[in-house]
C-alpha atoms as one frame of an Amber mdcrd trajectory, in Angstrom:
protein
  34.736  31.862  48.715  34.880  28.124  49.421  31.179  27.779  48.750  31.513
  29.592  45.434  34.387  27.289  44.437  32.269  24.157  45.199  29.402  25.536
  43.172  31.621  26.369  40.230  33.106  22.819  40.373  29.617  21.376  40.298
  28.644  23.558  37.363  31.756  22.619  35.463  31.293  18.918  36.189  27.776
  19.090  34.869  29.072  20.698  31.715  31.691  18.048  31.381  29.048  15.328
  31.510  26.633  16.840  29.052  26.315  15.800  25.359  28.152  12.540  25.859
  25.493  10.193  24.430  25.826   9.149  20.778  22.142   9.325  20.248  22.162
  12.991  21.205  25.075  13.906  18.991  23.870  12.104  15.821  20.359  13.558
  16.103  21.406  17.020  17.449  18.759  16.595  20.025  19.538  16.372  23.740
  16.643  14.151  24.808  17.326  11.501  22.081  18.849   9.200  24.698  15.559
   8.908  26.533  13.811   6.296  24.374  10.815   4.598  26.144  11.529   0.862
  25.702   7.827   0.255  25.188   7.993   2.092  21.880  10.389  -0.646  20.666
   8.128  -3.572  21.643   6.583  -5.512  18.696   4.466  -8.579  17.838   4.906
 -10.452  14.625   1.843 -12.074  12.908   1.707 -14.379   9.928   4.743 -14.797
   7.764   6.222 -11.339   8.423   9.775 -12.440   9.055   9.734 -15.159   6.436
   8.707 -12.538   3.843  11.398 -10.062   4.968  14.047 -12.942   4.762  12.972
 -13.980   1.268  13.286 -10.395   0.044  16.773 -10.036   1.494  16.095  -6.455
   2.303  16.375  -4.038   5.211  13.136  -2.167   5.658  13.452   1.466   6.876
  10.621   3.095   8.715   9.939   6.592  10.114   7.718   6.969  13.112   7.033
  10.561  13.335   5.226  11.260  16.616   7.561   8.913  18.457  10.653  10.726
  16.925  11.977   7.330  15.890  13.646   5.664  12.931  13.708   1.850  12.708
  15.364  -0.645  10.486  14.560  -4.333  10.236  15.971  -7.420   8.510  16.457
 -11.094   9.039  20.101 -12.131   9.542  21.201 -15.818   9.861  17.553 -16.711
  10.274  16.872 -14.335  13.208  14.964 -10.968  13.190  17.273  -8.021  13.704
  15.692  -4.587  14.490  17.718  -1.365  14.887  16.778   2.200  15.709  17.908
   5.788  16.253  16.150   8.988  17.252  15.348  11.991  15.250  12.878  14.903
  15.897   9.599  14.167  14.110  10.851  12.215  11.087   8.590  12.127   8.069
   9.602  11.650   4.419  12.199   8.975   3.598  13.872   8.198   0.314  16.927
   6.253  -0.922  19.213   7.692  -3.509  20.346   4.311  -4.902  22.836   5.788
  -7.269  24.750   7.770  -4.651  24.214   5.459  -1.826  22.544   8.075   0.487
  19.388   7.796   2.577  17.489  11.091   2.965  15.104  11.668   5.872  12.944
  14.780   6.591  12.712  16.133  10.121   9.743  18.426  10.165   9.907  20.458
  13.319  10.522  24.192  13.072  12.923  24.655  11.311  12.701  21.726   9.009
  15.772  19.546   8.425  16.969  17.095   5.902  19.306  14.439   7.234  21.629
  12.562   4.868  22.737   9.123   6.070  25.347   6.750   4.660  26.358   3.145
   5.578  29.516   2.535   7.610  31.809   0.335   5.537  34.844   0.143   7.917
  36.582   1.840  10.786  39.827   3.857  10.831  42.852   1.997  12.100  43.838
   3.601  15.476  46.409   3.044  18.133  44.060   3.911  20.955  41.324   1.317
  20.202  41.337  -2.292  19.208  40.959  -3.110  15.461  37.461  -4.196  14.690
  35.901  -5.498  11.600  32.209  -4.565  11.355  29.751  -6.383   9.146  26.525
  -4.572  10.066  26.998  -1.362   8.016  24.680   0.885  10.137  23.411   4.111
   8.604  25.150   7.168  10.068  24.095  10.819   9.584  26.816  12.524   7.607
  25.034  15.903   7.010  21.961  17.896   7.844  20.494  20.927   6.226  18.067
  23.448   7.689  14.961  24.828   5.822  12.321  27.246   6.944   9.527  25.568
   8.851   6.852  27.033   6.663   7.806  24.466   3.969   6.236  21.837   6.209
   8.042  19.066   4.368   6.380  15.723   3.945   7.328  13.202   1.283  10.772
  13.077  -0.296  11.723  11.752  -3.697  14.719  11.363  -6.062  13.799  12.434
  -9.572  16.480  12.690 -12.241  19.163  12.557  -9.624  17.686  15.551  -7.633
  16.055  15.620  -4.286  12.461  16.911  -4.230  10.063  17.485  -1.352   6.389
  18.183  -0.817   6.393  21.763   0.539   2.934  21.189   2.031   2.932  24.580
   3.704   3.349  26.192   0.304   1.069  23.914  -1.832   4.022  23.081  -4.075
   6.856  20.668  -4.859  10.292  22.045  -3.996  13.735  21.226  -5.327  16.088
  20.908  -2.217  19.657  21.957  -2.812  22.705  20.790  -0.942  23.500  24.322
   0.285  20.299  24.597   2.281  18.375  26.655  -0.335  15.270  25.419  -2.179
  13.228  26.411  -5.172   9.521  25.774  -5.923   9.342  23.895  -9.205   5.792
  22.612  -9.479   2.247  23.466  -8.226  -1.299  22.475  -9.240  -3.570  24.852
 -11.138  -6.102  24.802  -8.362  -4.046  27.053  -6.072  -3.923  29.878  -8.657
  -6.122  32.949  -8.082  -6.319  35.491 -10.857  -3.268  33.782 -12.439  -1.103
  33.899  -9.307  -0.364  30.809  -7.117  -1.011  31.006  -3.415   2.076  29.876
  -1.566   1.408  31.577   1.745  -0.501  28.901   3.647  -1.336  25.174   3.424
  -4.642  24.897   1.640  -4.800  21.423  -0.008  -2.283  19.166   1.980  -0.169
  18.227  -1.072   1.562  15.447   0.698   3.199  12.766  -1.484   5.096  12.089
  -4.638   4.780   9.143  -7.070   8.112   9.206  -8.730   8.315   9.201 -12.558
  11.337   9.847 -14.703  10.578  13.560 -14.612   8.324  15.927 -12.688   5.878
  15.852 -15.643   5.615  12.135 -15.507   5.186  12.035 -11.718   1.951  12.279
  -9.649   1.080  14.084  -6.410  -1.572  13.366  -3.790  -3.605  15.945  -1.940
  -6.528  16.160   0.439  -8.533  18.414  -1.862  -8.281  20.336  -5.146  -9.656
  23.734  -4.187  -8.657  26.684  -2.011 -11.305  27.399   0.687 -11.632  29.206
   3.967 -11.289  26.007   5.971  -7.769  24.618   5.649  -6.201  21.189   6.472
  -5.740  20.925  10.193  -9.001  22.686  11.085 -11.316  20.295  12.975 -14.169
  21.079  10.474 -12.041  20.745   7.313 -14.222  18.356   5.123 -12.257  15.353
   3.942 -14.619  12.486   2.779 -14.286  11.886  -0.841 -12.416  15.143  -1.575
  -8.933  13.734  -1.977  -7.159  13.815  -5.331  -4.114  12.793  -7.258  -2.687
  15.444  -9.622  -0.900  14.734 -12.836   2.537  16.358 -13.073   2.025  17.067
 -16.717  -1.487  18.674 -16.666  -1.358  19.924 -13.103  -4.994  18.776 -12.827
  -6.555  15.849 -10.894  -6.521  12.433 -12.741  -8.569  10.803  -9.899 -10.897
  12.133  -7.320 -13.048  10.602  -4.509 -10.196   9.732  -2.150 -10.144  10.518
   1.557  -6.950  12.032   2.868  -4.716  10.079   0.487  -1.033   9.514   1.234
   2.073   7.729  -0.135   1.252   7.762  -3.859   3.716   5.468  -5.655   4.392
   4.227  -9.169   5.236   0.608  -9.418   5.400  -1.440 -12.663   3.575   1.330
 -14.499   0.691   1.312 -12.120  -0.227   4.186  -9.835  -0.749   3.069  -6.178
  -1.939   5.098  -3.229  -2.876   4.773   0.446  -6.526   5.949   0.871  -5.828
   6.714   4.522  -9.282   7.743   5.789 -10.593   4.310   4.826  -7.510   2.277
   5.744  -7.137   1.199   2.079  -4.380   0.377  -0.310  -5.309   0.447  -3.952
  -4.447   1.413  -7.572  -5.746   4.028  -9.923  -7.420   2.547 -13.064  -9.249
   4.509 -15.680  -9.443   7.589 -13.468 -10.911   5.654 -10.473  -9.436   4.331
  -7.301  -9.725   0.483  -6.923  -8.991  -0.744  -3.381  -6.813  -3.915  -3.263
  -6.547  -4.425   0.472  -8.182  -2.942   3.624  -5.947  -2.689   6.666  -6.482
  -2.083  10.389  -5.623   1.665  10.625  -4.770   4.841   8.938  -2.735   3.719
   5.960   0.387   5.734   5.322   3.883   4.674   4.229   4.233   2.454   1.141
   7.072   0.829  -0.781   7.374  -2.160  -3.118   9.670  -5.098  -3.540   8.786
  -7.356  -6.411   5.158  -8.404  -5.860   4.924  -7.330  -2.233   3.770  -3.988
  -0.952   4.973  -3.004   2.413   2.321  -0.715   4.029   2.183   1.103   7.257
  -0.914   1.753   9.376  -1.265   4.279  12.240  -3.480   4.991  15.094  -5.972
   7.780  14.447  -5.064  10.751  16.525  -8.207  11.520  18.621  -8.456  15.142
  17.605  -8.443  14.090  13.996 -10.872  11.208  14.242 -13.217  12.957  11.790
 -10.516  12.660   9.112 -11.011   8.830   9.198 -14.711   8.345   8.324 -14.105
   4.747   7.018 -12.217   3.458  10.085 -13.126   2.001  13.474 -10.903   4.603
  15.152 -10.742   2.677  18.454  -9.383  -0.374  16.693  -6.800   1.280  14.503
  -3.266   0.086  15.186   0.287   1.168  14.535   1.801  -1.664  12.359   3.523
  -2.775   9.242   2.005  -5.185   6.688   3.336  -7.213   3.821   0.586  -7.406
   1.175   0.569  -9.584  -2.002  -0.148  -7.059  -4.708  -1.639  -9.728  -6.923
  -4.255 -10.990  -4.432  -4.447  -8.169  -1.806  -3.823 -10.803   0.876  -1.869
  -9.821   3.980   1.094 -12.192   4.123   2.261 -10.950   7.573   2.248  -8.028
   9.929   4.474  -6.444  12.622   2.427  -4.715  15.399   3.786  -2.019  17.695
   1.472  -2.219  20.764   2.555   1.174  22.126   3.163   2.750  18.665   1.438
   5.719  17.299   2.245   6.947  13.764   4.038   5.402  10.788   4.915   7.905
   8.119   7.235   6.555   5.469   8.768   3.216   4.363  11.570   2.389   1.990
  14.051  -0.467   1.655  17.686  -1.116   0.939  19.521  -4.336   0.138  20.807
  -6.152   3.261  24.353  -5.880   1.908  23.960  -2.148   1.643  22.978  -1.582
   5.182  21.691  -3.403   8.312  19.617  -0.366   9.398  20.541   2.078  12.190
  23.257   2.028  14.908  21.340   0.854  17.980  20.034  -2.602  18.395  16.588
  -3.543  19.828  16.398  -6.458  22.145  20.062  -6.620  23.327  21.931  -4.860
  26.091  23.506  -1.705  24.953  27.235  -2.140  24.204  28.358   1.365  24.910
  32.078   0.684  24.335  31.266  -0.717  20.856  29.044   2.277  20.010  31.853
   4.626  21.153  34.305   2.891  18.793  31.881   3.063  15.989  31.251   6.805
  16.204  34.926   7.529  16.957  36.370   5.850  13.931  33.663   5.112  11.245
  34.360   5.297   7.522  31.379   5.684   5.136  31.156   4.715   1.392
């Protein structure tokens, strides 16, 4: 009886200690507190921090295979990098009207996290009053969607949240109640007048946001349904990538190789031609590279005349998807590119990094990034006070 009592006490104590870490609770993921510090190491090159300081923005990044979100800015002349964990984050978009950051988590089932900045803390008798100036982004809601959507890019169009449902070859409208509706697909997936939504056939993976779906554009790895599908080792990629017009549902440019991160900026259509490590624009139905970068280009956002571009290592089992890259030299990094000249103004290298998926930015005054700070000792008491009493906008 005494032995059983001791065993029960040990079990109950274990239960008492579980789920105490803020990283676990905010990500709904028990291992989120086990971040390998090597993943957070970085090396700046060129004028990276000067560029970020001049822009007065906080750059937000998803690193999908490391299950990591990062934010970076320059504050009082010093770099400030923050992070939090999330299972396999991919698409990232900012609803600037509502002040919400949406992030896709694409394990099975898929999730969409909504994050908002902390503007203050609740006045309490049990903790000291504290005025925060950093405004970290805090998850305020998550919604679950079936894993077969295989969500990639996210976009706000006309005040609504849309996603690439890559697993269904379509664009989906995501609703706040956790339901979705397919709203667009290219003609090429139709067979005898009926669209094929049952499997991923074309890797329809990004959204260049226009005012409406019709004035938007969508990138894909190919424009035909065949026996070999994306993900198969023998799936042919070189020169088969396209960008579809939202209006005609037909390609407006061909000849790309595994394109990602299509974006409209100043009435120009930009895209990462990933398999060749290129960033470029579409002109007269042709892709014109502006800059060649040291890795698989994916992740793209613009601030004035600067393009922030991500590069990733090439996953060894997919090296055939990058025919234009020196796979062994590809790196996980961020780059600030002058869109007028194509020159790289500065870069941030993650020596132990793997994959960058998406980039976007917010004004420094809107948010400093995420709750946990890189490069300083963890202040658990301060984190506890934050999550205990935060107020969002």
